[in-house]
PDB file of C-alpha atoms in Angstrom:
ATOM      1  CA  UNK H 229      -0.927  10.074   6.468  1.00  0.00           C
ATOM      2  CA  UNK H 230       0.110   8.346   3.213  1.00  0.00           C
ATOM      3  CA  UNK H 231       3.439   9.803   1.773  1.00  0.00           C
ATOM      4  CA  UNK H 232       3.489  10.956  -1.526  1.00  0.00           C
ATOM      5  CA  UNK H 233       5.645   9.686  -4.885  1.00  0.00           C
ATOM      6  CA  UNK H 234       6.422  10.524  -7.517  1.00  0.00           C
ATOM      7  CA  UNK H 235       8.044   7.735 -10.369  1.00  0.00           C
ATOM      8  CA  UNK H 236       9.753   8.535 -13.312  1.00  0.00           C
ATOM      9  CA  UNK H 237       9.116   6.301 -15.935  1.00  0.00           C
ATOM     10  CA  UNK H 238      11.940   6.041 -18.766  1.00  0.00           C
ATOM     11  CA  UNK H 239      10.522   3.652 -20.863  1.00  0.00           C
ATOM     12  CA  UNK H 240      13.062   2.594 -23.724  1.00  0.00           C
ATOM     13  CA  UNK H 241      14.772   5.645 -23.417  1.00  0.00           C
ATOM     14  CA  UNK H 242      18.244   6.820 -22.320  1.00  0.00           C
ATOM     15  CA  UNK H 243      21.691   5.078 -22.899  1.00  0.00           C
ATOM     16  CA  UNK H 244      23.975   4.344 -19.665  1.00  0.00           C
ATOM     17  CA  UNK H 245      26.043   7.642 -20.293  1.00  0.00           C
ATOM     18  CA  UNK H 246      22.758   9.596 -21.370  1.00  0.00           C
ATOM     19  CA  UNK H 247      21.360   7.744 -17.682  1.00  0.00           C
ATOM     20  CA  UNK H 248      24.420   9.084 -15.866  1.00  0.00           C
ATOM     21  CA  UNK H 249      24.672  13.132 -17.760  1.00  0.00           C
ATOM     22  CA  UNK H 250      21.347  13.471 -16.716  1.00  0.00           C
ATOM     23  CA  UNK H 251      21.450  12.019 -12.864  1.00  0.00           C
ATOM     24  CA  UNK H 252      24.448  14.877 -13.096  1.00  0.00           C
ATOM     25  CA  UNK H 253      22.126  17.446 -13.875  1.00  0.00           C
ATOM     26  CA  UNK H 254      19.010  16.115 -11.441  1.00  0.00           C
ATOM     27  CA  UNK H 255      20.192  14.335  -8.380  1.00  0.00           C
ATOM     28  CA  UNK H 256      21.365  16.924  -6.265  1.00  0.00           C
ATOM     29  CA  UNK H 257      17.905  18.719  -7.337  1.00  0.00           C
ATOM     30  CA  UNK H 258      15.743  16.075  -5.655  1.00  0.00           C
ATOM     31  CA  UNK H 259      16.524  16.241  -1.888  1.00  0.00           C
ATOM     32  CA  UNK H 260      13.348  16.102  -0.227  1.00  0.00           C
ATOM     33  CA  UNK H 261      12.390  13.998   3.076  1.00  0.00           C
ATOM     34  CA  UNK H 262       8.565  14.666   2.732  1.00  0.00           C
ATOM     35  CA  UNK H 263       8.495  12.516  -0.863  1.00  0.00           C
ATOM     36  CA  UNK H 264       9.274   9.476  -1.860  1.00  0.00           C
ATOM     37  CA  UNK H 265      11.325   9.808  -5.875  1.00  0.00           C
ATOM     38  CA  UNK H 266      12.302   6.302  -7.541  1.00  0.00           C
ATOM     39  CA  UNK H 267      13.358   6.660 -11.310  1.00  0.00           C
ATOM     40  CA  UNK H 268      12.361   3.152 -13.105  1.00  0.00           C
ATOM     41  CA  UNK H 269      14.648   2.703 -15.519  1.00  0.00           C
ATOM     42  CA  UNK H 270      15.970   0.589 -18.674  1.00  0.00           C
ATOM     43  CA  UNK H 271      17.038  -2.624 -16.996  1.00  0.00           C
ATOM     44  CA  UNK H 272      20.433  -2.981 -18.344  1.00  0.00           C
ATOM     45  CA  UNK H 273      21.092   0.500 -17.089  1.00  0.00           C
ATOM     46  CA  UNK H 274      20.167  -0.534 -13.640  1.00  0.00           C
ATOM     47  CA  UNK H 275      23.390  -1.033 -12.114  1.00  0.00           C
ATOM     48  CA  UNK H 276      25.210   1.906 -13.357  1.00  0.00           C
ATOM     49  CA  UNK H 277      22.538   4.178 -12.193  1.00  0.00           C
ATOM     50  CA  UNK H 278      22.130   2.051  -8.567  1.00  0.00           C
ATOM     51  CA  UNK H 279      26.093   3.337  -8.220  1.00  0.00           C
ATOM     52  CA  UNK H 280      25.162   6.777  -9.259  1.00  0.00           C
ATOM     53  CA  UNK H 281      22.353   7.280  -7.297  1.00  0.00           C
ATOM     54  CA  UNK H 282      24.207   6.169  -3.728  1.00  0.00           C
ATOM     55  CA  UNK H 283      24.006   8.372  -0.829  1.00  0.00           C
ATOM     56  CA  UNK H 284      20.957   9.951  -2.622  1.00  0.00           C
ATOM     57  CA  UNK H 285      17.197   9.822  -1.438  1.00  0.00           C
ATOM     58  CA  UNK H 286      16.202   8.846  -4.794  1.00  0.00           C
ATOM     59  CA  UNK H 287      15.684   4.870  -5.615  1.00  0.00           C
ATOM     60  CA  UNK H 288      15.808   2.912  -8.396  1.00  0.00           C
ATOM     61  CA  UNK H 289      13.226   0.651  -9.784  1.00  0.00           C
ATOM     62  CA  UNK H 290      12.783  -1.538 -13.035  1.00  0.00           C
ATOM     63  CA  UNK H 291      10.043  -1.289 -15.725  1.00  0.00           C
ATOM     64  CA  UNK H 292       9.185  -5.115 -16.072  1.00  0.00           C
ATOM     65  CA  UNK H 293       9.607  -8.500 -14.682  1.00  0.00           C
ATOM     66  CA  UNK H 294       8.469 -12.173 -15.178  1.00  0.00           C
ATOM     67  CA  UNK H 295       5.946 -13.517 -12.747  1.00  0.00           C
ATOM     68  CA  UNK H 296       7.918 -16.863 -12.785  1.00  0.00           C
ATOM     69  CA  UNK H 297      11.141 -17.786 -10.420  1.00  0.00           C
ATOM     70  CA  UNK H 298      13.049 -18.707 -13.175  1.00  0.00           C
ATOM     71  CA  UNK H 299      13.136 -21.306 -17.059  1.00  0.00           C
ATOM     72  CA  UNK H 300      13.123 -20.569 -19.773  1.00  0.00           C
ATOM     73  CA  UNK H 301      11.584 -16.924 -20.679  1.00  0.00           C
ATOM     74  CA  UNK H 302      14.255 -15.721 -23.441  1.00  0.00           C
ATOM     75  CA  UNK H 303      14.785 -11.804 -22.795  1.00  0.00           C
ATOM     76  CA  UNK H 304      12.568 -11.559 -19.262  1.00  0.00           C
ATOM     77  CA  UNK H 305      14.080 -10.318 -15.977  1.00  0.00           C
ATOM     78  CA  UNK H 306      13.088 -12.571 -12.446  1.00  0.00           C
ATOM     79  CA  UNK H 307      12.110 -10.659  -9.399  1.00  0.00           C
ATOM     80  CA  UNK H 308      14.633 -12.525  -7.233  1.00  0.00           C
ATOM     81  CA  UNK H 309      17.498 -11.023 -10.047  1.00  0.00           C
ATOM     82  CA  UNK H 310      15.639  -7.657  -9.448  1.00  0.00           C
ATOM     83  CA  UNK H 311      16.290  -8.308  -5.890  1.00  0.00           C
ATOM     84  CA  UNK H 312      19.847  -9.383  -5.325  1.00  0.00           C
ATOM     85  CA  UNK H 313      20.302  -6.372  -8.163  1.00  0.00           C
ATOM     86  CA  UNK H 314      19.178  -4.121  -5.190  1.00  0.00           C
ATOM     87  CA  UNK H 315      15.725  -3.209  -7.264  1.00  0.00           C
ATOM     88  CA  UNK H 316      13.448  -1.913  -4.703  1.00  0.00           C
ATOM     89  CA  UNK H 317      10.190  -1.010  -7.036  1.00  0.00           C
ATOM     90  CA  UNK H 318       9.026  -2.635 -10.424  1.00  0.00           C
ATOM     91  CA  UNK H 319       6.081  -1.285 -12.493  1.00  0.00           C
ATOM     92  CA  UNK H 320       3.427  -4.131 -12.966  1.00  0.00           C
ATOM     93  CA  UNK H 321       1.040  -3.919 -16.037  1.00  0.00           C
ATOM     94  CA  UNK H 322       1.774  -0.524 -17.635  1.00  0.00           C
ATOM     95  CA  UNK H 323      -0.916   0.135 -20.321  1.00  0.00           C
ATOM     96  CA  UNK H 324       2.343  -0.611 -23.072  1.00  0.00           C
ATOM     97  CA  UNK H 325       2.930  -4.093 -21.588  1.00  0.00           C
ATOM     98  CA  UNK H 326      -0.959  -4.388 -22.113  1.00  0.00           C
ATOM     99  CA  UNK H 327      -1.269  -3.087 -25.216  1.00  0.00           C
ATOM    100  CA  UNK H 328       2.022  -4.281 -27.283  1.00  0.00           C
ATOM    101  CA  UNK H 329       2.529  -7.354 -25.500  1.00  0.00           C
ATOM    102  CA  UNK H 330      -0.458  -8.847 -24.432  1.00  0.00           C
ATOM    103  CA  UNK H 331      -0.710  -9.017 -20.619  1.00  0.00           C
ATOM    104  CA  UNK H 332      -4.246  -8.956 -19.007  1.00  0.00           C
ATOM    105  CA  UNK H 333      -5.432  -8.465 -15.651  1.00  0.00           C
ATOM    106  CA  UNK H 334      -4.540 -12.052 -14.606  1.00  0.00           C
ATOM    107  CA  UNK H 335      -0.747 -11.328 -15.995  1.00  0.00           C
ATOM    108  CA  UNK H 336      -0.939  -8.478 -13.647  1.00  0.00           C
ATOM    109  CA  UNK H 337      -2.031 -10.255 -10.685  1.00  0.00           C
ATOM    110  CA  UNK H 338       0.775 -12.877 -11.121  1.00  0.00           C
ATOM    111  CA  UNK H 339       3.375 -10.096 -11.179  1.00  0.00           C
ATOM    112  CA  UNK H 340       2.218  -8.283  -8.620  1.00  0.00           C
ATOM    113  CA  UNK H 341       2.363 -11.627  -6.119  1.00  0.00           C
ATOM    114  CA  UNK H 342       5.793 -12.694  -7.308  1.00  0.00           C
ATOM    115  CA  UNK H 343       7.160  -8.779  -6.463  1.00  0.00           C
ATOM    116  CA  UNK H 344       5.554  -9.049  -2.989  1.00  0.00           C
ATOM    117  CA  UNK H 345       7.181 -12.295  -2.622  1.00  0.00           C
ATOM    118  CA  UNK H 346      10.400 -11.319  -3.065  1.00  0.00           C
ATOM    119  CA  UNK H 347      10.159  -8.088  -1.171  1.00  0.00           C
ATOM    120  CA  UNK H 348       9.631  -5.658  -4.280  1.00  0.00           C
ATOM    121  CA  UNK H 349       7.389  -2.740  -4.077  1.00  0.00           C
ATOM    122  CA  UNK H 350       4.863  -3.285  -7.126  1.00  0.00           C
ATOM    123  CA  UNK H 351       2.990  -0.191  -8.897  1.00  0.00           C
ATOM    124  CA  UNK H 352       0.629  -1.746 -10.472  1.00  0.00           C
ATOM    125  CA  UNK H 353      -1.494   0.072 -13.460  1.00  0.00           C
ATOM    126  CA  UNK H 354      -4.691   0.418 -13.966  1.00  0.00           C
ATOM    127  CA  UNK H 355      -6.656   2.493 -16.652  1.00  0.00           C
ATOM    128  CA  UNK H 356      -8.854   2.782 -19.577  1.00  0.00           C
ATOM    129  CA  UNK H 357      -8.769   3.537 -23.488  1.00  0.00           C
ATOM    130  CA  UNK H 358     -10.431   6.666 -24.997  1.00  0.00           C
ATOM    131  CA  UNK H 359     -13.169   4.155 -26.113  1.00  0.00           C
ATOM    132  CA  UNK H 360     -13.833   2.793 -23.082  1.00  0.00           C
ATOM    133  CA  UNK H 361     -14.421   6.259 -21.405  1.00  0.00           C
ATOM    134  CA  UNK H 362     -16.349   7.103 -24.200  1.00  0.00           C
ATOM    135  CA  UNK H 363     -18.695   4.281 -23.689  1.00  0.00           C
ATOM    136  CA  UNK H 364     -18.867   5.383 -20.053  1.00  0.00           C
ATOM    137  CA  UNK H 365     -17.360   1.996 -18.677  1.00  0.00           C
ATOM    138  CA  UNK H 366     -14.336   3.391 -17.196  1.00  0.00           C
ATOM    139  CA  UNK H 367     -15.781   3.278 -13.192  1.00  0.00           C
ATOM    140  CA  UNK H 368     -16.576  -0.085 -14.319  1.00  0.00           C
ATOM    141  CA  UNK H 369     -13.179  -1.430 -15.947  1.00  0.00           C
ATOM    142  CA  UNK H 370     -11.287   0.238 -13.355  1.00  0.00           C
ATOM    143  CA  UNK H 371     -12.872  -1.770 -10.471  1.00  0.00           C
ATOM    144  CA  UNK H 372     -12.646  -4.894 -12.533  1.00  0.00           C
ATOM    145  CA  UNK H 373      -9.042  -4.223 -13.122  1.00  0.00           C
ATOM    146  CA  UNK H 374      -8.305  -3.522  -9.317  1.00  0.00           C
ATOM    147  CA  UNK H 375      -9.895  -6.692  -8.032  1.00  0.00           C
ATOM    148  CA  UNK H 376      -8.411  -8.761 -10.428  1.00  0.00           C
ATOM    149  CA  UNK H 377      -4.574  -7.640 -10.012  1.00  0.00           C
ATOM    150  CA  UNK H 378      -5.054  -7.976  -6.109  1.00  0.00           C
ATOM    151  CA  UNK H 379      -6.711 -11.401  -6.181  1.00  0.00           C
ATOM    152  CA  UNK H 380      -5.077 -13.614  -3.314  1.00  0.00           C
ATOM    153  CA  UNK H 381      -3.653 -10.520  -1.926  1.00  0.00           C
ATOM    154  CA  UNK H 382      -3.891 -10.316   1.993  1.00  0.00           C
ATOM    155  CA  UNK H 383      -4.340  -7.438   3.678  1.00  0.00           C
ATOM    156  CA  UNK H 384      -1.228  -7.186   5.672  1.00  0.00           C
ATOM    157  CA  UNK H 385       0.174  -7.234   1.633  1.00  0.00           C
ATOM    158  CA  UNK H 386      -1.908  -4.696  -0.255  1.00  0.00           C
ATOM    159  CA  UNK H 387      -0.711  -1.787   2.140  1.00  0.00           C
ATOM    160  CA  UNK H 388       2.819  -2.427   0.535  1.00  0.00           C
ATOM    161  CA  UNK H 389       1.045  -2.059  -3.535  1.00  0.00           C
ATOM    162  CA  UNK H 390       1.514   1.251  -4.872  1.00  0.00           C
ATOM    163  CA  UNK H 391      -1.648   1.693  -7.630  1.00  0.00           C
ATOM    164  CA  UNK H 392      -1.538   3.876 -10.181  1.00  0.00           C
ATOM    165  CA  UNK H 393      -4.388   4.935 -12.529  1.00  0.00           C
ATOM    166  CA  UNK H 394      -3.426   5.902 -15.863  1.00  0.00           C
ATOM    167  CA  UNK H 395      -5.802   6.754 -18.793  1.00  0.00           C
ATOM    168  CA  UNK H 396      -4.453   5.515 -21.526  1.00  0.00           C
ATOM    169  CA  UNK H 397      -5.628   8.275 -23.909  1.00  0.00           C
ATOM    170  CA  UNK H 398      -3.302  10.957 -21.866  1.00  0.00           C
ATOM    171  CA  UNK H 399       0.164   8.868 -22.164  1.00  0.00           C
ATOM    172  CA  UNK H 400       2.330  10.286 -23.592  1.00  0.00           C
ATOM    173  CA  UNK H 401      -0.509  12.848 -25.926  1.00  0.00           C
ATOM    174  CA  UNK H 402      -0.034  15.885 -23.716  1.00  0.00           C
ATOM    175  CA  UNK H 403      -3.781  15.505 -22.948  1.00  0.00           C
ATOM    176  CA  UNK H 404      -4.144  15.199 -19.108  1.00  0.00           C
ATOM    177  CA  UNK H 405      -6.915  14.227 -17.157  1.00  0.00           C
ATOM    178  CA  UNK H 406      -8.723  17.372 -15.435  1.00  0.00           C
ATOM    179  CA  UNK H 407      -7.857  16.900 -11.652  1.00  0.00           C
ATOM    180  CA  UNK H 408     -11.375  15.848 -11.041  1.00  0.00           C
ATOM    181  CA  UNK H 409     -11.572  13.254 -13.567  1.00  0.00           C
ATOM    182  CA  UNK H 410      -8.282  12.034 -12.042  1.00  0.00           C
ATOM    183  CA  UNK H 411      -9.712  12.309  -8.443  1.00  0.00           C
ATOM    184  CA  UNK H 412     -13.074  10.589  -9.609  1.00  0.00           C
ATOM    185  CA  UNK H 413     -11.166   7.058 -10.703  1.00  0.00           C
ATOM    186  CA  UNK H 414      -8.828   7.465  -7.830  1.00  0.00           C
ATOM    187  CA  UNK H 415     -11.309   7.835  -5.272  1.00  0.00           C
ATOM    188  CA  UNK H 416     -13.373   4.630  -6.935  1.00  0.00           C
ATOM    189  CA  UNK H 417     -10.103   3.218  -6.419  1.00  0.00           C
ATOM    190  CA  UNK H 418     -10.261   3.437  -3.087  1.00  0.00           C
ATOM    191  CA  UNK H 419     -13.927   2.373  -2.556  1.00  0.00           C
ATOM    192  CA  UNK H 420     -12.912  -0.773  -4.202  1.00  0.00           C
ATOM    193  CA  UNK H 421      -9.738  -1.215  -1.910  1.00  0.00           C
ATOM    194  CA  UNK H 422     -12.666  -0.508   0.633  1.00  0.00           C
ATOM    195  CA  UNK H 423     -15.311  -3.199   0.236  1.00  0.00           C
ATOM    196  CA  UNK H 424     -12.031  -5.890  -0.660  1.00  0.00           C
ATOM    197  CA  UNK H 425     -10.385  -4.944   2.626  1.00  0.00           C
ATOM    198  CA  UNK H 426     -11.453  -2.102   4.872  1.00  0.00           C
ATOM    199  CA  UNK H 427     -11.279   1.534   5.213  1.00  0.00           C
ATOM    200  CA  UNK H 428      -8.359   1.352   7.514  1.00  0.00           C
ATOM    201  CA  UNK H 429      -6.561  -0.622   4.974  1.00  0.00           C
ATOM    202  CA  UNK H 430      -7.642   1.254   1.795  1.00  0.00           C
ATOM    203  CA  UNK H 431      -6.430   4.742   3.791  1.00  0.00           C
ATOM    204  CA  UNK H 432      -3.215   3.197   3.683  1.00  0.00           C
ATOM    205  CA  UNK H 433      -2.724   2.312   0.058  1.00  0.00           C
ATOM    206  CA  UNK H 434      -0.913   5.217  -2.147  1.00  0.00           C
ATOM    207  CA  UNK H 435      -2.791   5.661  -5.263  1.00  0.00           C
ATOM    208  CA  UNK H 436      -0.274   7.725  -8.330  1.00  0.00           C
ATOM    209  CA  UNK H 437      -2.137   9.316 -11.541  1.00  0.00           C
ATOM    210  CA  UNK H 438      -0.088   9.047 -14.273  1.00  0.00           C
ATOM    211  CA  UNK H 439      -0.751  10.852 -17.532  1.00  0.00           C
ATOM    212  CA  UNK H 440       1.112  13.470 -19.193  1.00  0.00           C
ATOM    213  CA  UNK H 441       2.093  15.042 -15.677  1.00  0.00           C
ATOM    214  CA  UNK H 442       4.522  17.719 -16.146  1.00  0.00           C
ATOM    215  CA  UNK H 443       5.356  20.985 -13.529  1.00  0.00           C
ATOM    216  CA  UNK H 444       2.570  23.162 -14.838  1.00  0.00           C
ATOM    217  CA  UNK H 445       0.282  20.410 -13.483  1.00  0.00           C
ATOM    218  CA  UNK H 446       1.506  18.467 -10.834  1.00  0.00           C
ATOM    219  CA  UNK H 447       0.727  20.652  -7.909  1.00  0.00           C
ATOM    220  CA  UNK H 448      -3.192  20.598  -8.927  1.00  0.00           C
ATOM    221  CA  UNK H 449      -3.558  16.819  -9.312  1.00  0.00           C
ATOM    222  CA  UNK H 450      -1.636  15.336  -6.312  1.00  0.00           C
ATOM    223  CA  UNK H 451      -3.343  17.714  -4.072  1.00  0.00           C
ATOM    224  CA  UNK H 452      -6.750  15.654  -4.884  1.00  0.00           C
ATOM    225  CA  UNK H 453      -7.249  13.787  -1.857  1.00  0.00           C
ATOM    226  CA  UNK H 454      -7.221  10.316  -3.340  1.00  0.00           C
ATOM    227  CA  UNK H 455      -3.944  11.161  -5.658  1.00  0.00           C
ATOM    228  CA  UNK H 456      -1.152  10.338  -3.835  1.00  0.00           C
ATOM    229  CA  UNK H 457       1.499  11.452  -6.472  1.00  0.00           C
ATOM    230  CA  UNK H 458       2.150  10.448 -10.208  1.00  0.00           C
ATOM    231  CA  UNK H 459       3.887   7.564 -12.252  1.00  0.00           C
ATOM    232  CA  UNK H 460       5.973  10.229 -14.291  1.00  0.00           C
ATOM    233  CA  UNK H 461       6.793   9.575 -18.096  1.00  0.00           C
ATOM    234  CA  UNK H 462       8.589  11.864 -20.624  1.00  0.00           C
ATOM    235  CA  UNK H 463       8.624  14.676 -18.073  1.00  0.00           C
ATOM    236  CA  UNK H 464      10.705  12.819 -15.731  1.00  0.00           C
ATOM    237  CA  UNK H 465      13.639  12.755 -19.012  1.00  0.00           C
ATOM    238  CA  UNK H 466      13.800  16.193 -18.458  1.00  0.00           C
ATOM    239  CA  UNK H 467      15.475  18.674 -16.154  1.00  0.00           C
ATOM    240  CA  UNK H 468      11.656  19.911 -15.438  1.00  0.00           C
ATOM    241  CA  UNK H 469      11.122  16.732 -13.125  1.00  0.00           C
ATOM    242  CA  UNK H 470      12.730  18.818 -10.604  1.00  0.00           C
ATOM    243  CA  UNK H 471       9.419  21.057 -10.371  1.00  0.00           C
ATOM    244  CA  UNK H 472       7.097  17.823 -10.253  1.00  0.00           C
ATOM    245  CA  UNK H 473       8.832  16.692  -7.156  1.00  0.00           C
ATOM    246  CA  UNK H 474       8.946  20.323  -5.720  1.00  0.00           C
ATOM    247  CA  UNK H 475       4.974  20.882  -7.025  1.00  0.00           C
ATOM    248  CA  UNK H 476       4.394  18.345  -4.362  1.00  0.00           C
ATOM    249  CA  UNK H 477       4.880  20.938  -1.875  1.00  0.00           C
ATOM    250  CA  UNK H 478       4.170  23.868  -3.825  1.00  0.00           C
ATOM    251  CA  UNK H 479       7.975  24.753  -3.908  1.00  0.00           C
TER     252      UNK H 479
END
């Protein structure tokens, strides 16, 4: 039985003291054993909100990092400072990173190996554009992206990837994917993790949706049987991330 997530995604949002009035409002609010809850956050807020966020259930995670040990990468974060930092997720290949600064799938792949070499937890995106589902590739793209960003990845490794799919043309536009156009890519998801691996493997791979999730929709989508939970964005800014987590279990 794979246990669900859900991920808050800050993006360039929040200040440290607009990180730590809002943890005031939230963290006492998220108690649940049954679901995992990591926010990913600004990097140089990390710290603060790692203090904050003690004797909680809810982890802390970071938005980016360099698929190199170390040299010279002028503004990029290592996994090994992610590490010692006490990081225990990082999201790998976000549609953004994609779009506005150029990674492709074999970016993604690199970053994904380097956070399961240092003992990170990668969730690693996956989606198409508007376009591309309008040219009726996405099935296509999808798998193409998944077998690419687990190249080289053993088996014993994959079960410790979080995936999440993410159509681009519902982040952040309030447009959400219907539950079974979610569930569709999802479940193609796991036929891919299938044929790479096996079934017993793929069972054990959490798959998130990620796309203008928000209370009023949560419960639907992660009770799909491929959706495991969601990569949250602006919702998970707001006091309402309470009900995603909570929609998990129809509280």
């Amino acid at each position: 039985m794979r246990k669900k997530m859900v991920a808050g995604n800050w993006k360039m949002n929040n200040t440290i003291s607009e990180s730590l009035q809002y943890l005031d409002v939230i963290k006492d609010k998220i108690n649940n054993n049954d679901i995992d809850v990591v926010f990913c956050v600004p990097s140089l807020n990390i710290m603060k909100i790692q203090d904050k966020l003690e004797n909680t259930k809810i982890s802390v995670g970071c938005q980016n990092m360099h698929f190199e040990e170390s040299g010279a990468f002028t503004g990029e974060i290592s996994a090994k400072m992610l590490k010692e930092a006490k990081v225990q997720y990082v999201i790998v290949g976000h549609s953004e990173r994609r779009q506005y600064f150029g990674e492709n799938d074999e970016i993604v792949n690199k970053k994904t190996v380097q956070a399961l070499k240092h003992g990170l937890t990668p969730i690693t995106c996956v989606g198409e554009t508007l376009e591309n589902r309008e040219q009726g590739i996405t099935i296509e793209l999808v798998r193409t992206q998944v077998k690419v960003a687990l190249n080289n990845i053993s088996k014993d490794d994959v079960v410790k990837v979080i995936l999440a799919y993410e159509p681009i043309w519902a982040i952040g536009t309030g447009v959400t994917a219907t539950s079974a156009q979610a569930e569709e890519v999802c479940k193609e998801i796991r036929k891919v993790l299938t044929e790479i691996y096996d079934k017993e493997t793929s069972d054990k791979v959490r798959i998130l949706y990620g796309g203008s999730v928000n209370g009023k929709n949560a419960k639907e989508l992660f009770s799909m049987e491929n959706i495991d939970g969601g990569l949250v964005g602006g919702a998970s800014l707001k006091p309402e991330f309470e009900q995603v987590v909570n929609y998990l279990e129809g509280k």
